[in-house]
Amino acid sequence: MPEIEWEEPFCGEGNSCFRIGTDQAGNAYVAVRGQEDRFIVDSRDALRVMIRDIKAGKADHLLQ
């Protein structure tokens, strides 16, 4: 398993907490807090695009 450096959790209301991590190979990881052994992985560039798109409102329809 890669050496993942996890950020502090991003938490909404209740128990909806997610963690983002990175490794030395340029990968980015997303996991539910407490379940960091079950993650999705992609490149840091893919994570960067996803965050920019979310900030631009491209996922707002998921909040309705």
mmCIF file with all atom_site columns, C-alpha atoms in Angstrom:
data_model
loop_
_atom_site.group_PDB
_atom_site.id
_atom_site.type_symbol
_atom_site.label_atom_id
_atom_site.label_alt_id
_atom_site.label_comp_id
_atom_site.label_asym_id
_atom_site.label_entity_id
_atom_site.label_seq_id
_atom_site.pdbx_PDB_ins_code
_atom_site.Cartn_x
_atom_site.Cartn_y
_atom_site.Cartn_z
_atom_site.occupancy
_atom_site.B_iso_or_equiv
_atom_site.pdbx_formal_charge
_atom_site.auth_seq_id
_atom_site.auth_comp_id
_atom_site.auth_asym_id
_atom_site.auth_atom_id
_atom_site.pdbx_PDB_model_num
ATOM 1  C CA . MET A 1 1  ? 0.000   0.000  0.000   1.00 0.00 ? 1  MET A CA 1
ATOM 2  C CA . PRO A 1 2  ? 1.350   3.469  -0.840  1.00 0.00 ? 2  PRO A CA 1
ATOM 3  C CA . GLU A 1 3  ? 2.376   5.936  1.847   1.00 0.00 ? 3  GLU A CA 1
ATOM 4  C CA . ILE A 1 4  ? -0.604  8.328  1.829   1.00 0.00 ? 4  ILE A CA 1
ATOM 5  C CA . GLU A 1 5  ? -0.428  11.682 3.579   1.00 0.00 ? 5  GLU A CA 1
ATOM 6  C CA . TRP A 1 6  ? -4.023  12.443 4.599   1.00 0.00 ? 6  TRP A CA 1
ATOM 7  C CA . GLU A 1 7  ? -5.380  15.968 5.097   1.00 0.00 ? 7  GLU A CA 1
ATOM 8  C CA . GLU A 1 8  ? -7.712  16.792 7.969   1.00 0.00 ? 8  GLU A CA 1
ATOM 9  C CA . PRO A 1 9  ? -11.273 15.624 7.235   1.00 0.00 ? 9  PRO A CA 1
ATOM 10 C CA . PHE A 1 10 ? -13.764 17.857 5.445   1.00 0.00 ? 10 PHE A CA 1
ATOM 11 C CA . CYS A 1 11 ? -17.023 17.413 7.350   1.00 0.00 ? 11 CYS A CA 1
ATOM 12 C CA . GLY A 1 12 ? -20.573 18.449 6.621   1.00 0.00 ? 12 GLY A CA 1
ATOM 13 C CA . GLU A 1 13 ? -23.510 18.010 8.935   1.00 0.00 ? 13 GLU A CA 1
ATOM 14 C CA . GLY A 1 14 ? -23.676 14.742 10.826  1.00 0.00 ? 14 GLY A CA 1
ATOM 15 C CA . ASN A 1 15 ? -21.089 12.118 9.959   1.00 0.00 ? 15 ASN A CA 1
ATOM 16 C CA . SER A 1 16 ? -20.431 13.028 6.331   1.00 0.00 ? 16 SER A CA 1
ATOM 17 C CA . CYS A 1 17 ? -16.662 13.479 6.512   1.00 0.00 ? 17 CYS A CA 1
ATOM 18 C CA . PHE A 1 18 ? -14.283 12.962 3.618   1.00 0.00 ? 18 PHE A CA 1
ATOM 19 C CA . ARG A 1 19 ? -10.499 12.952 3.555   1.00 0.00 ? 19 ARG A CA 1
ATOM 20 C CA . ILE A 1 20 ? -8.175  13.831 0.715   1.00 0.00 ? 20 ILE A CA 1
ATOM 21 C CA . GLY A 1 21 ? -4.631  12.522 0.609   1.00 0.00 ? 21 GLY A CA 1
ATOM 22 C CA . THR A 1 22 ? -1.621  12.447 -1.679  1.00 0.00 ? 22 THR A CA 1
ATOM 23 C CA . ASP A 1 23 ? 1.455   10.296 -2.143  1.00 0.00 ? 23 ASP A CA 1
ATOM 24 C CA . GLN A 1 24 ? 4.971   10.871 -3.462  1.00 0.00 ? 24 GLN A CA 1
ATOM 25 C CA . ALA A 1 25 ? 4.099   9.302  -6.845  1.00 0.00 ? 25 ALA A CA 1
ATOM 26 C CA . GLY A 1 26 ? 1.679   12.121 -7.736  1.00 0.00 ? 26 GLY A CA 1
ATOM 27 C CA . ASN A 1 27 ? -1.552  10.313 -6.885  1.00 0.00 ? 27 ASN A CA 1
ATOM 28 C CA . ALA A 1 28 ? -4.544  11.785 -5.054  1.00 0.00 ? 28 ALA A CA 1
ATOM 29 C CA . TYR A 1 29 ? -6.896  9.802  -2.805  1.00 0.00 ? 29 TYR A CA 1
ATOM 30 C CA . VAL A 1 30 ? -10.417 10.387 -1.497  1.00 0.00 ? 30 VAL A CA 1
ATOM 31 C CA . ALA A 1 31 ? -11.913 8.356  1.348   1.00 0.00 ? 31 ALA A CA 1
ATOM 32 C CA . VAL A 1 32 ? -14.593 8.514  3.999   1.00 0.00 ? 32 VAL A CA 1
ATOM 33 C CA . ARG A 1 33 ? -13.126 9.387  7.398   1.00 0.00 ? 33 ARG A CA 1
ATOM 34 C CA . GLY A 1 34 ? -12.465 6.192  9.315   1.00 0.00 ? 34 GLY A CA 1
ATOM 35 C CA . GLN A 1 35 ? -12.405 4.114  6.132   1.00 0.00 ? 35 GLN A CA 1
ATOM 36 C CA . GLU A 1 36 ? -9.107  5.302  4.686   1.00 0.00 ? 36 GLU A CA 1
ATOM 37 C CA . ASP A 1 37 ? -8.267  1.734  3.675   1.00 0.00 ? 37 ASP A CA 1
ATOM 38 C CA . ARG A 1 38 ? -11.127 1.955  1.108   1.00 0.00 ? 38 ARG A CA 1
ATOM 39 C CA . PHE A 1 39 ? -10.294 4.870  -1.182  1.00 0.00 ? 39 PHE A CA 1
ATOM 40 C CA . ILE A 1 40 ? -10.575 6.026  -4.756  1.00 0.00 ? 40 ILE A CA 1
ATOM 41 C CA . VAL A 1 41 ? -7.369  7.062  -6.459  1.00 0.00 ? 41 VAL A CA 1
ATOM 42 C CA . ASP A 1 42 ? -6.505  9.169  -9.481  1.00 0.00 ? 42 ASP A CA 1
ATOM 43 C CA . SER A 1 43 ? -3.860  11.717 -10.437 1.00 0.00 ? 43 SER A CA 1
ATOM 44 C CA . ARG A 1 44 ? -3.420  15.012 -8.603  1.00 0.00 ? 44 ARG A CA 1
ATOM 45 C CA . ASP A 1 45 ? -4.361  16.712 -11.873 1.00 0.00 ? 45 ASP A CA 1
ATOM 46 C CA . ALA A 1 46 ? -7.686  14.851 -11.913 1.00 0.00 ? 46 ALA A CA 1
ATOM 47 C CA . LEU A 1 47 ? -8.330  15.923 -8.306  1.00 0.00 ? 47 LEU A CA 1
ATOM 48 C CA . ARG A 1 48 ? -7.468  19.520 -9.199  1.00 0.00 ? 48 ARG A CA 1
ATOM 49 C CA . VAL A 1 49 ? -9.973  19.487 -12.099 1.00 0.00 ? 49 VAL A CA 1
ATOM 50 C CA . MET A 1 50 ? -12.678 17.933 -9.917  1.00 0.00 ? 50 MET A CA 1
ATOM 51 C CA . ILE A 1 51 ? -12.243 20.575 -7.199  1.00 0.00 ? 51 ILE A CA 1
ATOM 52 C CA . ARG A 1 52 ? -12.288 23.412 -9.745  1.00 0.00 ? 52 ARG A CA 1
ATOM 53 C CA . ASP A 1 53 ? -15.430 22.016 -11.376 1.00 0.00 ? 53 ASP A CA 1
ATOM 54 C CA . ILE A 1 54 ? -17.186 21.653 -8.025  1.00 0.00 ? 54 ILE A CA 1
ATOM 55 C CA . LYS A 1 55 ? -16.231 25.218 -7.095  1.00 0.00 ? 55 LYS A CA 1
ATOM 56 C CA . ALA A 1 56 ? -17.551 26.396 -10.475 1.00 0.00 ? 56 ALA A CA 1
ATOM 57 C CA . GLY A 1 57 ? -20.953 24.884 -9.677  1.00 0.00 ? 57 GLY A CA 1
ATOM 58 C CA . LYS A 1 58 ? -20.839 21.915 -12.036 1.00 0.00 ? 58 LYS A CA 1
ATOM 59 C CA . ALA A 1 59 ? -22.050 19.583 -9.262  1.00 0.00 ? 59 ALA A CA 1
ATOM 60 C CA . ASP A 1 60 ? -24.704 21.866 -7.779  1.00 0.00 ? 60 ASP A CA 1
ATOM 61 C CA . HIS A 1 61 ? -27.487 19.724 -9.246  1.00 0.00 ? 61 HIS A CA 1
ATOM 62 C CA . LEU A 1 62 ? -26.432 16.981 -6.796  1.00 0.00 ? 62 LEU A CA 1
ATOM 63 C CA . LEU A 1 63 ? -27.375 19.232 -3.874  1.00 0.00 ? 63 LEU A CA 1
ATOM 64 C CA . GLN A 1 64 ? -31.049 19.540 -4.806  1.00 0.00 ? 64 GLN A CA 1
#
